[in-house]
Tab-separated table of C-alpha atoms and ligand atoms in Angstrom:
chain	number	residue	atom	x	y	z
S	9	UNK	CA	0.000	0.000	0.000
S	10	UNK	CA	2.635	2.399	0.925
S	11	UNK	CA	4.933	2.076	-2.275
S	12	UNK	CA	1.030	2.322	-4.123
S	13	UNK	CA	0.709	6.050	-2.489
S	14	UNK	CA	4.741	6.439	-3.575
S	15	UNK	CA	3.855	5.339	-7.229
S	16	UNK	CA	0.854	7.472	-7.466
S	17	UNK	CA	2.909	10.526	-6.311
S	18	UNK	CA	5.541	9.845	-8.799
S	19	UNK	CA	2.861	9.227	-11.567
S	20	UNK	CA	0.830	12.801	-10.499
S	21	UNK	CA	4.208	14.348	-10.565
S	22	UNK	CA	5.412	13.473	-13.517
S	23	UNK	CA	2.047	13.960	-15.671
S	24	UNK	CA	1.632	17.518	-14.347
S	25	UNK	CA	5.035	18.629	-15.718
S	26	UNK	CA	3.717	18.182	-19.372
S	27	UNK	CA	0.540	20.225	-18.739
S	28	UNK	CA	0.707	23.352	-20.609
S	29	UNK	CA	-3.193	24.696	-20.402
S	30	UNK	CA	-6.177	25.424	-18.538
S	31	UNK	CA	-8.301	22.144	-19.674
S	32	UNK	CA	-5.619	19.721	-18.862
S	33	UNK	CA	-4.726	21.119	-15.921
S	34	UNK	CA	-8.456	20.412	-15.003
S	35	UNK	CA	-8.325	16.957	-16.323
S	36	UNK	CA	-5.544	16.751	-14.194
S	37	UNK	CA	-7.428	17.510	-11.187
S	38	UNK	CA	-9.792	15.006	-11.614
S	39	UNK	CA	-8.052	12.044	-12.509
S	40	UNK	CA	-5.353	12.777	-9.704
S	41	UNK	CA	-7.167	14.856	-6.807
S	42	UNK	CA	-11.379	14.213	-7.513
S	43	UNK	CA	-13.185	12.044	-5.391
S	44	UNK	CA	-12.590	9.063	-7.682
S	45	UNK	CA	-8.889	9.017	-8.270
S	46	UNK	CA	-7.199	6.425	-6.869
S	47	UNK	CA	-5.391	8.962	-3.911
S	48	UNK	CA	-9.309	9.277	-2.895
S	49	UNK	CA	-9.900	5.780	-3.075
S	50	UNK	CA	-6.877	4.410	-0.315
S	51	UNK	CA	-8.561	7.101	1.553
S	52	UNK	CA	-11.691	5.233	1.077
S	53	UNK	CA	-10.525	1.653	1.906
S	54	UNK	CA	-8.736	2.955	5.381
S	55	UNK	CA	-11.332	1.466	7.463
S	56	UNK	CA	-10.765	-2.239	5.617
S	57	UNK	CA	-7.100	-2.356	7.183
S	58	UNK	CA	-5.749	-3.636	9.620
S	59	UNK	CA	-5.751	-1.515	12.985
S	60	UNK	CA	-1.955	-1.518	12.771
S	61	UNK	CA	-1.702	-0.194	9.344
S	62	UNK	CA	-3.828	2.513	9.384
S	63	UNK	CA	-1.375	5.197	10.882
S	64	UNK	CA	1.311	4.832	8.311
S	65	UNK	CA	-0.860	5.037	5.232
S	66	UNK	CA	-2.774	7.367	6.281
S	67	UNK	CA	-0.444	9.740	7.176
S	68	UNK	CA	1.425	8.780	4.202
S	69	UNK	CA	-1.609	9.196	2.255
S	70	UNK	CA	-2.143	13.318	3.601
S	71	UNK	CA	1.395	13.673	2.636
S	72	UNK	CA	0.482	12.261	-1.028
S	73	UNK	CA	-2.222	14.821	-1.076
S	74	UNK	CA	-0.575	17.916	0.466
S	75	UNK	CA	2.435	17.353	-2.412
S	76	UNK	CA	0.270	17.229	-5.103
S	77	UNK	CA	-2.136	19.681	-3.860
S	78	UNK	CA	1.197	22.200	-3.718
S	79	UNK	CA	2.328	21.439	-7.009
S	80	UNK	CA	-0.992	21.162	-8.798
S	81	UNK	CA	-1.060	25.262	-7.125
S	82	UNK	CA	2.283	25.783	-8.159
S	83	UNK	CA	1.588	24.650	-11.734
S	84	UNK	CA	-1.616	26.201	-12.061
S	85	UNK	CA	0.223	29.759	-11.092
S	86	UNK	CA	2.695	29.608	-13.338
S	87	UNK	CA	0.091	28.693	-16.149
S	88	UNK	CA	-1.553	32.271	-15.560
S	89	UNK	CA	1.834	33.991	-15.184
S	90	UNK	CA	3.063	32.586	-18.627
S	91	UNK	CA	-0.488	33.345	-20.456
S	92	UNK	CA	-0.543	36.994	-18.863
S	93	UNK	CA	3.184	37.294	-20.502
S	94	UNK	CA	1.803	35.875	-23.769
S	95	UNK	CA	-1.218	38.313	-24.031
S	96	UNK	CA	0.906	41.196	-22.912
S	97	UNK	CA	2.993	40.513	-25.584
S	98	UNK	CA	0.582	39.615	-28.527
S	99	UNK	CA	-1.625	41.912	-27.788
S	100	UNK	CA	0.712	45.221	-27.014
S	101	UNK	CA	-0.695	48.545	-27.497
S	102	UNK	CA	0.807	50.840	-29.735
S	103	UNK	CA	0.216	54.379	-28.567
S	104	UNK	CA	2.098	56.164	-30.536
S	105	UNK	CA	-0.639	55.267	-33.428
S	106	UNK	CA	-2.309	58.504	-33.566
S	107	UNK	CA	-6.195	58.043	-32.738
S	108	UNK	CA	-9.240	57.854	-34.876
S	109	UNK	CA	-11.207	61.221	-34.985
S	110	UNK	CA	-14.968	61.730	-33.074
S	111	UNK	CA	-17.108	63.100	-35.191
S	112	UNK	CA	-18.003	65.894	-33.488
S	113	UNK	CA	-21.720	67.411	-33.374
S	114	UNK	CA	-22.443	71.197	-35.142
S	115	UNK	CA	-25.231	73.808	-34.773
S	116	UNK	CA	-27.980	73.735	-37.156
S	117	UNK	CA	-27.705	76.172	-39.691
S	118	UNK	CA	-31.125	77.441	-38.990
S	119	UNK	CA	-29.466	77.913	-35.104
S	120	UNK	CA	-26.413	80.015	-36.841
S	121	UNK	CA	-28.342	82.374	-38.566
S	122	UNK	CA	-31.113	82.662	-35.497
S	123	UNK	CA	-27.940	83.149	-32.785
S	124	UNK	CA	-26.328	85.451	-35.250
S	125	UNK	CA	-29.466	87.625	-36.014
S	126	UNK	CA	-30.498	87.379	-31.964
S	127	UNK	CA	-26.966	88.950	-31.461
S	128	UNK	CA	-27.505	91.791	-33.764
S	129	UNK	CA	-30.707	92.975	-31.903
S	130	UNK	CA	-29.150	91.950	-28.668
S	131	UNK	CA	-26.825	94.931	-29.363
S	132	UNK	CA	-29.491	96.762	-29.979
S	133	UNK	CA	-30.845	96.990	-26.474
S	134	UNK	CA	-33.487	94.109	-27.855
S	135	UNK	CA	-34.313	91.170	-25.094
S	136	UNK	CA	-35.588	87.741	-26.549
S	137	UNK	CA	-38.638	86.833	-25.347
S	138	UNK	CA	-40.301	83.090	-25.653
S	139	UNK	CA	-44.027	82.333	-26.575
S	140	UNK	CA	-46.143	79.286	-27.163
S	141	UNK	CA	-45.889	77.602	-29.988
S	142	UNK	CA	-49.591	76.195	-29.740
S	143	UNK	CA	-51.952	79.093	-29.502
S	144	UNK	CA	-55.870	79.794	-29.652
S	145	UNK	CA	-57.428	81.065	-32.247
S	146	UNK	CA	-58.062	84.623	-30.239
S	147	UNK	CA	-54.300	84.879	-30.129
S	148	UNK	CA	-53.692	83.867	-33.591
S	149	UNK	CA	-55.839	86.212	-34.964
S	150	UNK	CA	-58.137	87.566	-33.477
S	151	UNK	CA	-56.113	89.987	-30.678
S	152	UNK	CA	-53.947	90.573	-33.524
S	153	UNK	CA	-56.856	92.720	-35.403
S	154	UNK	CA	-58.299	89.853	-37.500
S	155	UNK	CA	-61.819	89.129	-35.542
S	156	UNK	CA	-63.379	85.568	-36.856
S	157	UNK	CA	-64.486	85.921	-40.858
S	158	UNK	CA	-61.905	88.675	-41.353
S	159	UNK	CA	-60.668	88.284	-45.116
S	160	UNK	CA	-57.166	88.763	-43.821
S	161	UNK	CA	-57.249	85.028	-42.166
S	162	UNK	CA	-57.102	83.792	-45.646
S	163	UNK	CA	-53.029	84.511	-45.768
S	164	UNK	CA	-52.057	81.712	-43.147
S	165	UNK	CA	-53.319	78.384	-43.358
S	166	UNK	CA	-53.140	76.588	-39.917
S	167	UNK	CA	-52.622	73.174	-38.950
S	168	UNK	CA	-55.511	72.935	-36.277
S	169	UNK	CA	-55.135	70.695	-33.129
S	170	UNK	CA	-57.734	67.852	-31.471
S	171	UNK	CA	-58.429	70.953	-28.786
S	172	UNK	CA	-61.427	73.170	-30.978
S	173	UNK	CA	-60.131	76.947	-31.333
S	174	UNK	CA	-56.066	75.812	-30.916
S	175	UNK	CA	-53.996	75.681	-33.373
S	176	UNK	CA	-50.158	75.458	-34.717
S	177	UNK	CA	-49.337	79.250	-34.746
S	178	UNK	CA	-48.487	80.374	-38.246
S	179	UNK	CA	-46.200	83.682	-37.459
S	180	UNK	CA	-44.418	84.752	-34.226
S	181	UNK	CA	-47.178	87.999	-33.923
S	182	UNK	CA	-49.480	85.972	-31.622
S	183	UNK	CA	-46.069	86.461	-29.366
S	184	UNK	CA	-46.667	90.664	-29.757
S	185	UNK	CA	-49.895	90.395	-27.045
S	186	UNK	CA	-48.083	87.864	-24.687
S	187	UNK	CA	-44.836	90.283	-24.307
S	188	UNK	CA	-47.323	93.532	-24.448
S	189	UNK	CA	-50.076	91.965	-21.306
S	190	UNK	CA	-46.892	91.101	-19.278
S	191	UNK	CA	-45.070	94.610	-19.781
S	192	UNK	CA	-47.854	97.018	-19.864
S	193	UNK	CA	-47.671	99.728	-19.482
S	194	UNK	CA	-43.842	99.489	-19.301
S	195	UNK	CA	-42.029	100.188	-22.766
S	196	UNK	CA	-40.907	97.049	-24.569
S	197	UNK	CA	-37.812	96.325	-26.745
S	198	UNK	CA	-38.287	92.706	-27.744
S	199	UNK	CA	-37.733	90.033	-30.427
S	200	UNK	CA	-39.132	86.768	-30.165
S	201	UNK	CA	-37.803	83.972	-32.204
S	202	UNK	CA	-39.369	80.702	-32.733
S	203	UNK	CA	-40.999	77.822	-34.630
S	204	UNK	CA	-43.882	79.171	-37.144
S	205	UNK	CA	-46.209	76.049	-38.490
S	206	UNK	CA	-48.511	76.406	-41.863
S	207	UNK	CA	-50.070	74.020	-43.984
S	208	UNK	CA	-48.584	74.299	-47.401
S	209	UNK	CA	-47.582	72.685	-50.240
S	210	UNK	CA	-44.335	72.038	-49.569
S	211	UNK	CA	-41.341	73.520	-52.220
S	212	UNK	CA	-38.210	74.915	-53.305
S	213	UNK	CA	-39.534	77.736	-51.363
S	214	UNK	CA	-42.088	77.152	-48.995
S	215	UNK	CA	-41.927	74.564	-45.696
S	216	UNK	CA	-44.635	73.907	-43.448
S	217	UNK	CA	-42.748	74.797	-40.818
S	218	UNK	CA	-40.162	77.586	-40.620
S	219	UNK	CA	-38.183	79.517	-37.650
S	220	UNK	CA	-39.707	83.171	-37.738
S	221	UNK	CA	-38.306	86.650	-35.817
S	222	UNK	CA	-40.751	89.134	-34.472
S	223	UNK	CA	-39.175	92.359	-33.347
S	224	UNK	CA	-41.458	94.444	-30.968
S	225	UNK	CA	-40.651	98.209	-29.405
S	226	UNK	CA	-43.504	99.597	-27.484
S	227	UNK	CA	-43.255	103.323	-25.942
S	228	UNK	CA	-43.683	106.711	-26.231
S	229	UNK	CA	-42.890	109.110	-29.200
S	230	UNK	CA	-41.957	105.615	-31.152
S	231	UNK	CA	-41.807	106.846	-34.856
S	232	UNK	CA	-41.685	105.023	-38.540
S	233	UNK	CA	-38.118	106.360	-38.249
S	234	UNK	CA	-37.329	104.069	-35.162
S	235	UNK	CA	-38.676	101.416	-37.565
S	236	UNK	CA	-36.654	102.562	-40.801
S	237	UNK	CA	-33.275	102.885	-38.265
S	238	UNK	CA	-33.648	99.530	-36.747
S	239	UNK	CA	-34.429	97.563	-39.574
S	240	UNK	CA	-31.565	99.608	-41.397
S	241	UNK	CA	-28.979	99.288	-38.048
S	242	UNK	CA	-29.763	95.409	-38.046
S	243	UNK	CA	-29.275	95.167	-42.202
S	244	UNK	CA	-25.446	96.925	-41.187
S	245	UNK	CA	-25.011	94.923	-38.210
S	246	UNK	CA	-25.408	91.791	-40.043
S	247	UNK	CA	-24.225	92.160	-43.527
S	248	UNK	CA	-21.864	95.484	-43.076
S	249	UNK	CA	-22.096	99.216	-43.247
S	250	UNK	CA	-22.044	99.429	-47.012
S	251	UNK	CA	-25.919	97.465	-47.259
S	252	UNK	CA	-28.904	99.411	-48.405
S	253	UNK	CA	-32.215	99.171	-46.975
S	254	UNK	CA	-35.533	99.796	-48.748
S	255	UNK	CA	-39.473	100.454	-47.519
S	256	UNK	CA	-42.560	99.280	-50.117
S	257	UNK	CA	-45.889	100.009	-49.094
S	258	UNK	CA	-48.007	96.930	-47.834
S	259	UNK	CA	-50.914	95.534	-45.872
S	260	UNK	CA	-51.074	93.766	-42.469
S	261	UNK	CA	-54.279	93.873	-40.438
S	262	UNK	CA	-51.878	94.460	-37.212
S	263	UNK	CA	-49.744	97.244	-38.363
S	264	UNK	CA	-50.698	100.545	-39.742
S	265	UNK	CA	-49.315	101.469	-41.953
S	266	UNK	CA	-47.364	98.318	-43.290
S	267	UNK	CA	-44.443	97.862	-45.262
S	268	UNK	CA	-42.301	94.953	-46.700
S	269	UNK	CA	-38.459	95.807	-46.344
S	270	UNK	CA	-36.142	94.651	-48.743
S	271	UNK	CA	-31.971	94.301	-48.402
S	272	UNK	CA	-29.944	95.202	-51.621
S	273	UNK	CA	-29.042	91.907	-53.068
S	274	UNK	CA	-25.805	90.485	-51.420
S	275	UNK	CA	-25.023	88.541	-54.208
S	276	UNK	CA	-24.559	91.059	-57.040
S	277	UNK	CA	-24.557	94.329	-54.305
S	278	UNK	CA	-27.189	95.706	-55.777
S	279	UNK	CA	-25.806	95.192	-59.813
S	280	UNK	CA	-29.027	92.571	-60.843
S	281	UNK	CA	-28.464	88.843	-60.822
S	282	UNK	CA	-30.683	85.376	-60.925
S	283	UNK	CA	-31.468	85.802	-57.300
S	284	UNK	CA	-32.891	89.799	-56.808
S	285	UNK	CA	-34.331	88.538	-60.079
S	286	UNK	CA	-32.280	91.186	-61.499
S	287	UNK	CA	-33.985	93.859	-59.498
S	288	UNK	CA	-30.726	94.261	-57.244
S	289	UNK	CA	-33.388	94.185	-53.838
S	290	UNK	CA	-34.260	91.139	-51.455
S	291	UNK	CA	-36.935	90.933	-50.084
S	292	UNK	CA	-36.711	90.365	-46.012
S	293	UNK	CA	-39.872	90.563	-44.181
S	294	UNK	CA	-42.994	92.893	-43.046
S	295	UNK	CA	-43.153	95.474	-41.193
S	296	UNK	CA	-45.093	98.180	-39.774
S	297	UNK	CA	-46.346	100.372	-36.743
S	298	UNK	CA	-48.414	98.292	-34.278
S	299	UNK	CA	-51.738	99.140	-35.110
S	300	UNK	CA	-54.045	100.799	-32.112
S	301	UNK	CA	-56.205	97.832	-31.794
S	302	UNK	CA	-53.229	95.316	-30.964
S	303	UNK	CA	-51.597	98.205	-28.656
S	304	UNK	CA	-55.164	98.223	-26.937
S	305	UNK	CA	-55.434	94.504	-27.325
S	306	UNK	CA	-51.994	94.286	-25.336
S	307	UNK	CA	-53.013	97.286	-22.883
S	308	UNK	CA	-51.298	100.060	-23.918
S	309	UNK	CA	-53.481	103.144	-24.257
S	310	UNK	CA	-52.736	103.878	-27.937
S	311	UNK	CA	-53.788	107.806	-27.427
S	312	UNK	CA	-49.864	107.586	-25.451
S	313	UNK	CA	-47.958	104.745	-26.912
S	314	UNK	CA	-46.823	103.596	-30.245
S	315	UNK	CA	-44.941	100.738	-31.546
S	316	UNK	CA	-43.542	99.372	-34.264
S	317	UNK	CA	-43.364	95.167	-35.300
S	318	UNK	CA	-41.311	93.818	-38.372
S	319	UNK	CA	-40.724	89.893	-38.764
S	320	UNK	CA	-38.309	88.152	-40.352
S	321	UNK	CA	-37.780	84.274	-41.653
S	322	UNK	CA	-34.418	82.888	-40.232
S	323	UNK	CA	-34.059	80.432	-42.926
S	324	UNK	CA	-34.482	82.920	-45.831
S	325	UNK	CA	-31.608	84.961	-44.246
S	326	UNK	CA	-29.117	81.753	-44.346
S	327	UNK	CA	-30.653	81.416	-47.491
S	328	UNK	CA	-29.977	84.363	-48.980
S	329	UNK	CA	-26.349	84.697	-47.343
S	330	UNK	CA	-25.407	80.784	-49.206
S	331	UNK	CA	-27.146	81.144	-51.667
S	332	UNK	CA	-29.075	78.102	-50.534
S	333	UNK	CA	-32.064	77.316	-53.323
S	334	UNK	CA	-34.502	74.958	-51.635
S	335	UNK	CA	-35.590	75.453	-48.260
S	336	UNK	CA	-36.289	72.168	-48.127
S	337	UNK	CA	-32.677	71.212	-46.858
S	338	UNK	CA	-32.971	72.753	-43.635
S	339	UNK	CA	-35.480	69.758	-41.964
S	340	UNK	CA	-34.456	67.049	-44.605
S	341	UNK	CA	-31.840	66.245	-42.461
S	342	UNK	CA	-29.212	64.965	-44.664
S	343	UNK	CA	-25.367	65.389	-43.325
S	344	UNK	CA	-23.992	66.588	-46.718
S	345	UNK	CA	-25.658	69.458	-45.884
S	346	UNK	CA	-25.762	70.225	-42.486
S	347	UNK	CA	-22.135	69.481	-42.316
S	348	UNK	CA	-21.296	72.572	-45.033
S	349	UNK	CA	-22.243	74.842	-42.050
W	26	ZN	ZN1	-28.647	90.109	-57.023
């Protein structure tokens, strides 16, 4: 029995110096060390011997174990040590490889031309001021001088909500009697940016919907001239000192009297091309001095204030300064675009 335990030992030994991986080191510990291996089984058998054998196998038989226990450790350590060196070595980082480039995120064009155009008033002494984007149909239009069946309504077709009398609003004007009702009777110098919604048949020129800019100044002894120097001041501001600014007579129902302001064309300066249509003008927006109704409508005694209102389509201004040809692009979403900006 004793020179069994010595051969098993020797045996053990001898197969664990060949073992070079994980799953035969595991096979190992099985056949040599699991409960059926033949160390186990003198272990087993220990109560068959005689009384005055037992003591020297089986303390022969927990020195079998602890020595192969030990060296199946040993073995199984320097198995990780040698595949740590191998994967440090196969699978060495270079870091002098220079990295790949993030692509990194932009602002929307439509984002440029609104921070660039907020900045311009900003300078002005002009605050922004935010309004809803969902309005009723009293804000809409009606406040705003247009009372139900006016003929007026007939230039902005709305996209009407599941709520009766709420709708999409289709220009930033609705904004004028938010900003007046929360001022009054306090003078105002505002613009208020923001998402306009219409339903149109959508083209080269037209979206259904659009970022608008409605300018507001509310006070006393406000003149058409405030109006003319502004609209000229902002034309300078953002397109440089040399730009001409025109007034043509026009019709709002919430400004009296109205105007439509064109820039000289930026493209030719003024000389004619494809884009002023050869007129050397582009047209910008409307304009006008806040009619009485909306100043009363906001609650501003018109007999003591006046006011003047001129909007503006973001887009169109990027538009105009590219040279961009479809509005379309702007919400289409495609990178070739958005990524020229
Ligand atoms: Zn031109």
């Amino acid at each position: 029995m004793l020179s069994d335990l010595d051969q098993i030992r020797q045996k053990a030994l001898h197969a664990l110096e060949s073992i070079q991986d994980e799953t035969s080191l595991e096979a190992f510990r099985i056949a040599y060390l699991g409960r059926s291996s033949p160390l186990m089984q003198v272990f087993d058998q220990l109560g068959k011997l005689a009384r005055e054998e037992r003591p020297a196998i089986g303390r022969r038989a927990n020195e079998v174990k602890q020595a192969l226990e030990a060296a199946f450790s040993t073995r199984s350590d320097t198995l990780r040590q040698a595949a740590l060196l191998r994967s440090l070595q196969t699978e060495r980082l270079d870091v002098t490889l220079p990295g790949r480039v993030l692509p990194l995120g932009r602002l929307h064009p439509a984002t440029i031309s609104l921070r660039a155009i907020v900045r311009a008033f900003a300078d002005m002494g002009f605050q922004v001021y935010r309004s809803p984007e969902v309005e009723t149909d009293e804000y809409n239009f009606g406040l705003l001088n247009m009372p139900p069946d006016h003929p007026a309504r007939d230039m902005w077709d709305t996209f009407y909500t599941s709520m009766p009398e709420v709708s999409l609003r289709p220009h930033t004007s609705p904004g004028q009697i938010h900003v007046m009702r929360q001022y009054a009777p306090e003078p105002i110098r505002a613009i208020l940016p923001g998402m306009c919604y219409r339903y149109e048949q959508i083209n080269a020129r037209k979206e259904t919907q659009f970022n608008q800019l409605e300018v507001l100044a509310v006070g006393k002894n406000i003149t058409l001239g405030d109006l003319k120097g502004t609209v000229s001041d902002f034309a300078r501001r953002l397109f440089g000192q040399n730009i001409r600014t025109r007034f043509r007579a026009s019709y709002f129902p919430f400004t009296e009297p109205s105007a439509e302001y064109d820039f000289e064309c930026l493209l030719c300066n003024g000389k004619g091309c494809t884009v002023c249509a050869w007129t050397g003008w582009l047209e910008i927006g409307g304009c006008g001095m806040v009619h009485p109704i909306v100043l009363q409508n906001g609650g501003y005694d018109p007999a003591k204030f006046s006011g003047f209102a001129a909007g503006l389509g973001t887009e169109r201004i990027m538009m105009l300064k590219h040279r961009i040809e479809d509005i379309r692009y702007f919400w289409s979403n495609d990178l070739r675009f958005l990524e020229q900006f």
